[in-house]
Short mmCIF file of C-alpha atoms in Angstrom, two decimals:
data_model
loop_
_atom_site.label_atom_id
_atom_site.label_comp_id
_atom_site.label_asym_id
_atom_site.label_seq_id
_atom_site.Cartn_x
_atom_site.Cartn_y
_atom_site.Cartn_z
CA MET A 168 -10.61 -45.82 -6.13
CA TYR A 169 -10.36 -47.59 -3.07
CA ILE A 170 -6.83 -45.17 -2.06
CA ALA A 171 -9.13 -42.13 -3.38
CA LEU A 172 -12.03 -43.34 -0.80
CA SER A 173 -10.09 -43.83 1.78
CA LEU A 174 -8.08 -40.39 1.42
CA LEU A 175 -11.41 -38.79 1.12
CA PHE A 176 -12.78 -40.75 4.54
CA PHE A 177 -9.43 -39.60 6.17
CA LEU A 178 -9.66 -36.11 5.45
CA LYS A 179 -13.22 -36.01 6.33
CA ALA A 180 -12.51 -37.48 9.69
CA ILE A 181 -10.08 -34.65 10.14
CA VAL A 182 -12.60 -31.83 9.37
CA ALA A 183 -15.06 -33.80 11.80
CA GLU A 184 -13.19 -32.88 14.65
CA CYS A 185 -14.51 -30.09 16.92
CA ASN A 186 -12.00 -27.90 19.57
CA GLY A 187 -9.28 -30.37 19.15
CA GLY A 188 -11.07 -33.86 19.25
CA SER A 189 -13.90 -35.69 17.02
CA GLU A 190 -14.30 -36.81 21.01
CA LEU A 191 -15.95 -33.88 21.76
CA CYS A 192 -18.17 -32.98 19.22
CA GLN A 193 -21.66 -34.33 20.53
CA ARG A 194 -20.47 -32.92 24.12
CA THR A 195 -22.46 -29.87 24.70
CA TYR A 196 -20.82 -26.34 24.82
CA ASP A 197 -21.24 -26.61 28.78
CA ASN A 198 -19.82 -29.83 29.00
CA ILE A 199 -16.19 -28.77 27.78
CA THR A 200 -13.34 -27.02 29.46
CA HIS A 201 -12.12 -24.05 27.53
CA LEU A 202 -8.72 -22.38 27.93
CA VAL A 203 -9.28 -18.69 28.35
CA THR A 204 -6.61 -15.94 28.09
CA HIS A 205 -7.06 -13.52 30.42
CA ASN A 206 -6.31 -9.97 29.19
CA SER A 207 -5.76 -11.61 25.44
CA TYR A 208 -5.13 -8.30 23.83
CA ALA A 209 -2.74 -7.32 26.51
CA LEU A 210 0.78 -8.49 24.60
CA THR A 211 4.68 -7.82 25.62
CA PRO A 212 6.59 -5.88 25.76
CA GLN A 213 3.81 -3.45 26.89
CA MET A 214 3.56 -2.63 30.45
CA GLY A 215 0.32 -4.39 32.08
CA ALA A 216 1.00 -7.11 29.03
CA THR A 217 -0.60 -10.64 30.29
CA GLN A 218 0.13 -12.51 27.00
CA ASP A 219 3.22 -13.00 24.83
CA HIS A 220 1.35 -14.09 21.86
CA SER A 221 -1.10 -12.50 19.83
CA ILE A 222 -4.97 -13.25 19.69
CA LEU A 223 -4.36 -14.97 16.34
CA ASP A 224 -1.31 -17.39 17.81
CA GLN A 225 -3.10 -17.66 20.90
CA LEU A 226 -6.29 -19.22 18.70
CA ASN A 227 -3.60 -20.75 16.72
CA ASP A 228 -2.54 -22.82 19.79
CA GLY A 229 -5.72 -23.90 21.29
CA VAL A 230 -7.08 -21.31 23.06
CA ARG A 231 -10.94 -21.23 22.73
CA GLY A 232 -12.00 -18.23 25.28
CA ILE A 233 -10.99 -14.88 24.76
CA LYS A 234 -11.16 -12.28 27.39
CA LEU A 235 -11.76 -8.59 26.30
CA SER A 236 -12.14 -5.31 28.18
CA ALA A 237 -14.22 -2.66 26.90
CA VAL A 238 -13.16 0.92 27.10
CA PRO A 239 -14.62 3.92 25.19
CA SER A 240 -12.14 5.32 22.91
CA SER A 241 -10.55 8.73 23.75
CA THR A 242 -11.25 10.30 20.11
CA ASP A 243 -14.56 9.15 20.02
CA PRO A 244 -16.23 7.70 23.36
CA SER A 245 -19.07 5.72 21.26
CA VAL A 246 -16.37 3.37 19.91
CA ILE A 247 -15.06 0.51 22.05
CA GLN A 248 -11.09 0.39 22.23
CA LEU A 249 -9.08 -2.54 24.24
CA CYS A 250 -7.29 -1.24 26.75
CA HIS A 251 -5.75 -2.59 30.26
CA THR A 252 -7.71 -0.52 32.87
CA TYR A 253 -6.58 2.70 31.58
CA CYS A 254 -5.39 3.10 27.53
CA ALA A 255 -2.31 5.21 28.92
CA VAL A 256 -1.43 1.62 30.26
CA LEU A 257 -1.79 -0.55 27.77
CA ASP A 258 -4.24 0.65 24.22
CA ALA A 259 -4.40 -2.56 22.01
CA GLY A 260 -6.62 -0.46 19.37
CA PRO A 261 -10.18 -0.16 18.67
CA ALA A 262 -12.64 -3.69 19.22
CA SER A 263 -13.59 -3.80 15.81
CA ASP A 264 -10.38 -4.56 14.41
CA THR A 265 -9.26 -7.53 16.96
CA LEU A 266 -13.10 -8.71 16.29
CA SER A 267 -12.12 -8.58 12.59
CA MET A 268 -9.19 -10.94 12.96
CA ILE A 269 -11.47 -13.33 15.34
CA SER A 270 -13.76 -13.51 11.92
CA GLY A 271 -11.43 -14.38 9.64
CA TRP A 272 -9.75 -17.32 11.95
CA LEU A 273 -13.51 -18.44 12.29
CA LYS A 274 -13.40 -18.39 8.78
CA GLU A 275 -10.49 -20.20 8.20
CA ASN A 276 -11.64 -22.92 10.96
CA PRO A 277 -15.01 -23.84 10.66
CA LYS A 278 -15.17 -26.89 12.77
CA GLU A 279 -14.20 -24.56 16.10
CA VAL A 280 -16.38 -22.81 18.77
CA VAL A 281 -14.88 -19.67 20.33
CA THR A 282 -15.87 -17.93 23.57
CA ILE A 283 -15.53 -13.94 24.31
CA MET A 284 -16.09 -12.79 27.83
CA TRP A 285 -16.45 -9.02 28.07
CA ASN A 286 -14.78 -6.85 30.76
CA ASN A 287 -17.24 -4.13 30.70
CA LEU A 288 -14.99 -1.68 32.69
CA TYR A 289 -16.85 1.70 31.59
CA ASN A 290 -20.51 0.45 31.46
CA MET A 291 -20.62 0.57 27.20
CA LYS A 292 -24.09 -0.26 26.43
CA PRO A 293 -25.28 -3.10 24.11
CA ALA A 294 -25.34 -1.06 21.06
CA GLN A 295 -21.81 0.33 21.25
CA PHE A 296 -20.75 -3.50 21.05
CA LEU A 297 -23.03 -4.80 18.05
CA SER A 298 -21.68 -1.06 16.38
CA ALA A 299 -18.12 -2.87 16.81
CA TYR A 300 -19.62 -6.29 15.75
CA GLU A 301 -21.30 -5.02 12.67
CA GLN A 302 -18.34 -3.17 11.78
CA SER A 303 -15.76 -6.18 11.81
CA GLY A 304 -18.02 -8.67 10.06
CA ILE A 305 -18.08 -11.48 12.52
CA MET A 306 -22.12 -10.94 12.81
CA PRO A 307 -22.30 -14.27 10.85
CA TYR A 308 -20.75 -16.22 13.43
CA VAL A 309 -22.31 -15.23 16.72
CA TYR A 310 -24.56 -17.52 18.67
CA THR A 311 -27.74 -16.49 19.68
CA HIS A 312 -28.61 -18.65 23.30
CA PRO A 313 -32.47 -18.82 23.95
CA ASN A 314 -32.72 -18.02 27.35
CA PRO A 315 -30.52 -18.76 30.62
CA THR A 316 -32.36 -21.78 31.14
CA GLU A 317 -32.34 -23.54 28.02
CA ALA A 318 -30.05 -26.54 27.55
CA TRP A 319 -26.46 -25.47 25.50
CA PRO A 320 -26.11 -27.20 21.74
CA SER A 321 -23.36 -29.70 21.52
CA LEU A 322 -20.42 -28.59 19.74
CA GLN A 323 -21.35 -30.02 16.68
CA ALA A 324 -25.08 -28.65 16.40
CA MET A 325 -23.08 -25.13 16.86
CA ILE A 326 -20.71 -25.73 14.11
CA ASP A 327 -23.52 -26.95 11.75
CA SER A 328 -25.38 -23.80 12.27
CA ASN A 329 -22.24 -22.05 11.70
CA GLN A 330 -22.69 -19.68 14.59
CA ARG A 331 -19.60 -20.60 16.84
CA LEU A 332 -18.94 -17.56 18.66
CA VAL A 333 -20.33 -17.15 21.88
CA ASN A 334 -20.54 -13.62 23.71
CA PHE A 335 -20.88 -12.85 27.12
CA VAL A 336 -20.71 -9.31 29.27
CA ASP A 337 -19.91 -8.48 32.76
CA VAL A 338 -22.33 -5.69 33.44
CA GLU A 339 -24.81 -3.71 30.51
CA ALA A 340 -26.26 -6.65 28.92
CA ASP A 341 -29.58 -6.44 27.80
CA VAL A 342 -30.86 -9.29 25.36
CA GLY A 343 -33.82 -7.33 24.58
CA GLN A 344 -31.89 -4.95 22.52
CA VAL A 345 -28.56 -7.33 21.60
CA PRO A 346 -30.02 -11.29 22.42
CA TRP A 347 -26.57 -12.55 21.82
CA LEU A 348 -24.67 -10.69 24.23
CA MET A 349 -25.63 -12.84 27.45
CA ASP A 350 -25.23 -11.05 30.77
CA GLN A 351 -22.37 -13.82 32.35
CA PHE A 352 -23.14 -14.17 35.81
CA SER A 353 -26.27 -15.34 35.02
CA GLN A 354 -24.73 -17.90 33.16
CA VAL A 355 -21.17 -18.23 34.68
CA PHE A 356 -19.81 -17.61 38.12
CA GLU A 357 -16.20 -17.17 38.56
CA THR A 358 -13.82 -17.55 41.50
CA PRO A 359 -11.98 -14.60 42.56
CA TYR A 360 -9.67 -13.13 40.45
CA GLU A 361 -7.68 -10.97 42.82
CA ASN A 362 -4.90 -13.35 43.66
CA THR A 363 -1.59 -12.49 44.83
CA GLU A 364 0.03 -15.82 46.25
CA THR A 365 -2.85 -18.67 46.68
CA PHE A 366 -6.06 -19.71 44.59
CA ASN A 367 -9.38 -20.93 45.87
CA CYS A 368 -12.49 -22.08 45.12
CA ASN A 369 -14.78 -19.54 46.92
CA ILE A 370 -17.65 -18.12 44.23
CA ASP A 371 -16.89 -14.75 43.28
CA ARG A 372 -19.08 -12.22 41.24
CA ILE A 373 -22.70 -14.44 40.44
CA SER A 374 -26.08 -13.09 39.65
CA GLN A 375 -28.67 -12.48 42.67
CA ASP A 376 -30.71 -15.43 43.77
CA LEU A 377 -28.90 -17.81 41.32
CA ASP A 378 -28.18 -21.14 42.53
CA PRO A 379 -24.06 -22.14 41.13
CA LYS A 380 -25.22 -25.74 41.03
CA HIS A 381 -26.78 -25.31 37.84
CA MET A 382 -23.80 -23.01 36.47
CA MET A 383 -20.81 -22.81 34.42
CA TYR A 384 -17.67 -21.45 35.97
CA VAL A 385 -14.45 -19.76 35.24
CA LEU A 386 -11.51 -21.01 37.53
CA ASN A 387 -9.32 -17.87 37.66
CA HIS A 388 -5.71 -18.93 37.90
CA PHE A 389 -3.74 -15.91 37.35
CA LEU A 390 -1.80 -13.60 40.02
CA TYR A 391 -1.56 -10.09 40.10
CA GLY A 392 0.82 -7.67 41.77
CA THR A 393 -0.33 -3.71 41.74
CA PHE A 394 1.49 -0.80 39.72
CA GLU A 395 0.76 2.93 41.45
CA MET A 396 0.41 5.88 39.40
CA GLY A 397 0.21 8.47 41.89
CA THR A 398 -3.12 7.85 43.69
CA ILE A 399 -4.27 5.23 41.00
CA LYS A 400 -2.98 1.51 42.10
CA ILE A 401 -3.44 -0.86 38.70
CA HIS A 402 -3.11 -4.69 38.96
CA MET A 403 -0.13 -5.84 36.93
CA PRO A 404 0.73 -9.31 35.81
CA LEU A 405 3.61 -11.43 37.38
CA LYS A 406 5.29 -13.28 34.37
CA ASP A 407 8.08 -14.29 36.85
CA LYS A 408 5.62 -16.65 38.63
CA ALA A 409 4.15 -17.83 35.37
CA GLU A 410 5.84 -21.20 34.81
CA VAL A 411 4.90 -21.98 38.40
CA ALA A 412 1.40 -20.41 38.20
CA ASN A 413 0.83 -22.45 35.03
CA GLY A 414 2.57 -25.35 36.10
CA ARG A 415 1.03 -28.93 36.38
CA ALA A 416 1.05 -28.85 40.24
CA SER A 417 -0.62 -25.83 40.68
CA LEU A 418 -3.28 -26.08 38.04
CA ASP A 419 -3.96 -29.84 39.05
CA GLU A 420 -4.65 -28.70 42.78
CA HIS A 421 -6.71 -25.68 42.26
CA VAL A 422 -8.81 -27.69 39.37
CA LEU A 423 -9.23 -30.79 41.72
CA ASN A 424 -9.97 -28.86 44.82
CA CYS A 425 -12.76 -26.69 42.79
CA SER A 426 -14.31 -29.99 40.76
CA ASP A 427 -14.66 -31.23 44.69
CA VAL A 428 -16.34 -28.36 45.75
CA PHE A 429 -18.44 -27.50 43.11
CA GLN A 430 -18.90 -31.55 41.88
CA LYS A 431 -18.07 -30.87 38.22
CA LYS A 432 -14.65 -29.78 36.42
CA PRO A 433 -14.48 -25.92 35.44
CA ASN A 434 -16.03 -24.85 32.32
CA PHE A 435 -13.37 -22.16 31.55
CA VAL A 436 -9.47 -22.08 32.66
CA GLU A 437 -8.56 -18.45 32.61
CA VAL A 438 -4.85 -17.85 32.68
CA ASP A 439 -1.61 -14.96 32.03
CA PHE A 440 1.08 -16.12 29.70
CA TYR A 441 -0.69 -19.21 28.74
CA SER A 442 2.32 -20.10 26.65
CA ILE A 443 4.44 -20.61 29.89
CA GLY A 444 3.93 -23.56 31.62
CA GLN A 445 1.18 -26.79 31.47
CA SER A 446 -2.32 -24.93 30.79
CA LEU A 447 -2.68 -25.96 27.23
CA SER A 448 -1.92 -29.76 28.10
CA VAL A 449 -4.21 -29.76 31.34
CA VAL A 450 -6.89 -28.50 29.75
CA ALA A 451 -6.60 -31.07 26.96
CA GLU A 452 -6.41 -33.69 30.00
CA LEU A 453 -9.75 -32.19 31.20
CA ASN A 454 -11.58 -32.52 28.11
CA GLY A 455 -10.15 -36.28 27.65
CA VAL A 456 -8.83 -35.09 24.37
CA SER A 457 -5.50 -36.86 24.21
CA THR A 458 -4.98 -38.08 28.09
CA GLN A 459 -7.03 -39.25 31.06
CA GLN A 460 -9.90 -37.26 31.79
CA LEU A 461 -10.39 -35.69 34.96
CA THR A 462 -13.33 -37.60 36.72
CA PRO A 463 -14.61 -35.61 40.02
CA LYS A 464 -15.74 -37.52 43.14
CA THR A 465 -19.17 -38.22 43.87
CA ASP A 466 -18.60 -38.43 48.13
CA VAL A 467 -18.28 -34.46 48.60
CA LYS A 468 -21.29 -32.51 49.66
CA THR A 469 -21.53 -29.23 49.32
CA ASP A 470 -25.32 -28.11 50.23
CA HIS A 471 -24.27 -26.61 53.46
CA ALA A 472 -20.64 -25.05 52.38
CA VAL A 473 -22.02 -21.56 51.04
CA LEU A 474 -22.39 -18.49 53.07
CA VAL A 475 -23.99 -15.95 50.09
CA HIS A 476 -23.35 -12.45 50.90
CA LYS A 477 -25.78 -10.33 48.43
CA ASN A 478 -27.93 -7.70 50.23
CA GLY A 479 -29.95 -5.79 47.43
CA LEU A 480 -27.75 -6.35 45.10
CA LEU A 481 -28.56 -6.09 41.07
CA PRO A 482 -27.93 -8.85 39.41
CA THR A 483 -24.78 -8.20 37.92
CA ASP A 484 -23.40 -6.85 40.86
CA HIS A 485 -20.42 -8.10 43.19
CA VAL A 486 -21.28 -11.02 44.90
CA LEU A 487 -19.24 -13.15 46.96
CA ILE A 488 -20.05 -16.84 48.26
CA ASP A 489 -17.20 -18.36 51.21
CA ASN A 490 -17.50 -21.76 50.47
CA SER A 491 -16.33 -23.65 53.44
CA LEU A 492 -15.03 -26.65 51.39
CA SER A 493 -12.46 -24.19 49.58
CA LYS A 494 -8.81 -25.14 50.08
CA GLY A 495 -6.32 -22.43 49.72
CA VAL A 496 -4.17 -23.65 46.69
CA CYS A 497 -0.58 -22.50 47.51
CA LEU A 498 1.93 -21.89 45.06
CA ARG A 499 4.80 -24.15 44.85
CA PRO A 500 7.12 -25.60 42.16
CA ASN A 501 5.80 -29.28 42.39
CA LEU A 502 5.36 -30.64 39.01
CA GLN A 503 3.64 -33.65 40.00
CA ASN A 504 0.50 -34.79 38.20
CA ASN A 505 -2.39 -34.75 40.79
CA PHE A 506 -5.14 -35.91 37.98
CA LYS A 507 -4.79 -39.71 39.25
CA LYS A 508 -6.14 -38.66 42.45
CA LEU A 509 -9.40 -38.25 41.30
#
């Protein structure tokens, strides 16, 4: 009897873990760092690939943020296809197929919270996203946030309600039509994504007149090259630099710099080729799951640090804030752990 009760308690303790650790259960969604894979669907050996492993493998490995690109299908423009800018470059099939796979994973992993961030490259409408979600069977897991100023729930609350899928889109959000598909840049800003050699902590893409101090943010930490098709230039990933870009030195320094500037650690760390380098362990350390948690310094002031460019922009248009405390992070193969500096 005693052994049976002990085993039951042990199994319950395992089940109670949230996104990799029971320490995270009572923390709110916006107080956790989520590893995001850039263009999660774009798999090798296809041209334009940004990941080596399937989305299913990504989720199994600990990735909790999926970045997808919405492109109209060539056979039916009302249907959302997953493509890398152009389907001629990389076509990962209908969005509903990938959503169905994620739905199955959520069913098999009832203690996990996942985020999908959509790049809406061709201004697909909310109703088109809704159709893909309904077709996939993923709707029972969708989380609806009341409004941008509302406090985020804990992971445990989201798990208890079974609303464990958070969805953002960069343009064409309309919560009046589809309440769960949120305007990303009203809730989350990003650091620049067009990085070729260095990373910084400028604020890139934020809705007009919002204070970044009260928002979550994405740390974009991947490198681009350029591929030309006639007059068309397409950003291409640089896999040969992934070992260094995703190395501890580069990631740690970028995280530390932005944590200093924004007075908070990143909510999302977005990378290419997550399986190369140390991105998983860096995010685990940020969350305090298995190693020392990064704690931002308290002596850095940011009130004076921004010059905002947003003349007459619509809420989801591109906005850049040049941050005077932002330091460029050079790409260099140094594997020193810098977390202890904070």
